C-alpha positions as CSV (number, residue, x, y, z in Angstrom):
1,M,-14.1,34.7,32.7
2,M,-13.0,33.1,29.5
3,L,-13.9,36.4,27.1
4,K,-12.0,38.4,29.0
5,E,-8.8,36.1,29.5
6,K,-9.0,36.0,25.6
7,C,-9.0,39.8,25.1
8,Q,-6.3,40.0,27.1
9,M,-4.2,37.3,25.9
10,T,-5.4,39.4,22.1
11,D,-4.6,42.6,23.8
12,K,-0.7,41.1,24.9
13,E,-0.9,39.2,21.7
14,W,-1.1,42.6,19.2
15,E,0.8,44.6,21.8
16,E,3.6,42.0,21.1
17,R,2.9,42.0,16.9
18,Q,3.2,46.1,16.6
19,K,6.6,46.1,18.6
20,T,8.0,43.4,16.2
21,R,7.2,45.5,13.4
22,Q,8.0,49.2,14.8
23,L,11.4,47.0,15.6
24,E,11.3,46.1,12.1
25,M,10.8,49.3,10.3
26,E,13.6,50.4,12.7
27,A,16.1,47.9,11.1
28,V,14.5,48.6,7.3
29,S,15.8,52.7,8.0
30,K,18.9,51.7,9.0
31,A,19.4,49.2,6.2
32,L,18.3,52.3,3.1
33,A,20.3,54.7,5.3
34,V,23.6,52.3,5.2
35,L,22.6,51.3,1.2
36,S,21.8,54.8,0.6
37,G,24.9,56.5,2.5
38,D,28.1,58.1,0.4
39,D,30.2,55.4,1.8
40,A,28.1,52.6,-0.5
41,H,27.4,54.9,-3.2
42,D,31.4,55.5,-3.4
43,L,32.0,51.5,-3.0
44,F,29.4,51.1,-5.9
45,T,31.0,53.4,-7.8
46,R,34.9,52.0,-7.6
47,T,33.7,48.2,-8.4
48,F,31.2,49.1,-11.0
49,N,32.7,48.0,-13.8
50,P,30.8,48.6,-17.2
51,A,32.7,46.0,-19.5
52,F,30.1,43.4,-17.5
53,L,27.0,44.7,-18.4
54,Q,25.3,42.0,-21.4
55,Q,25.2,44.5,-24.6
56,R,23.0,42.3,-26.3
57,A,21.8,38.5,-26.6
58,S,21.7,36.4,-29.8
59,A,19.4,33.1,-29.9
60,S,21.3,30.5,-30.5
61,K,20.6,28.1,-33.7
62,E,19.5,25.1,-31.0
63,L,17.3,27.9,-29.7
64,E,15.7,29.6,-33.2
65,R,15.4,25.5,-34.1
66,R,13.2,24.2,-30.9
67,E,11.5,27.2,-31.1
68,Q,10.5,26.5,-34.9
69,A,9.7,22.8,-33.6
70,S,7.3,23.8,-31.1
71,H,5.6,26.3,-33.5
72,L,5.0,23.1,-35.8
73,L,4.2,21.1,-33.1
74,K,1.6,23.7,-32.0
75,S,0.1,24.6,-35.3
76,M,-0.2,20.4,-35.9
77,A,-1.7,19.7,-32.6
78,Q,-4.3,22.6,-33.5
79,K,-5.4,21.5,-36.8
80,F,-5.5,17.4,-35.8
81,Q,-7.0,18.4,-32.1
82,N,-4.3,16.3,-30.8
83,P,-4.2,17.3,-26.7
84,R,-0.6,14.7,-27.0
85,L,1.1,17.3,-29.8
86,A,0.4,20.2,-27.9
87,T,1.9,18.6,-24.8
88,L,4.7,18.1,-26.9
89,A,5.5,21.1,-28.7
90,Y,5.0,23.1,-25.1
91,Q,8.0,20.7,-23.6
92,V,10.1,21.6,-26.4
93,K,9.5,25.1,-25.9
94,L,10.3,25.0,-22.0
95,D,12.3,21.9,-21.7
96,A,15.5,24.7,-23.3
97,F,17.7,23.4,-20.1
98,T,18.0,20.3,-19.9
99,R,21.4,20.0,-19.7
100,V,21.8,22.2,-16.8
101,K,18.8,20.5,-14.8
């Protein structure tokens, strides 16, 4: 009895998952149709402004100094086998956005 009930329940769950996946596939197909349609293309071409594209990236002097300090700390950590200096080097390198946080 228990085995038959468990199998029936598993079959029912499987059918529900299949129906859900089918509905998801239909929704994705509809979304792709909307996004790749002529209306979406026209809207994109009307609202796209190439003046907002990033032309080039320039590193600030602070970022360059931070990289130099990190490199120096890392080399000293390797030279003196000091894990605290290595940790500090990574903190200096990765913690560039302290003002943003």
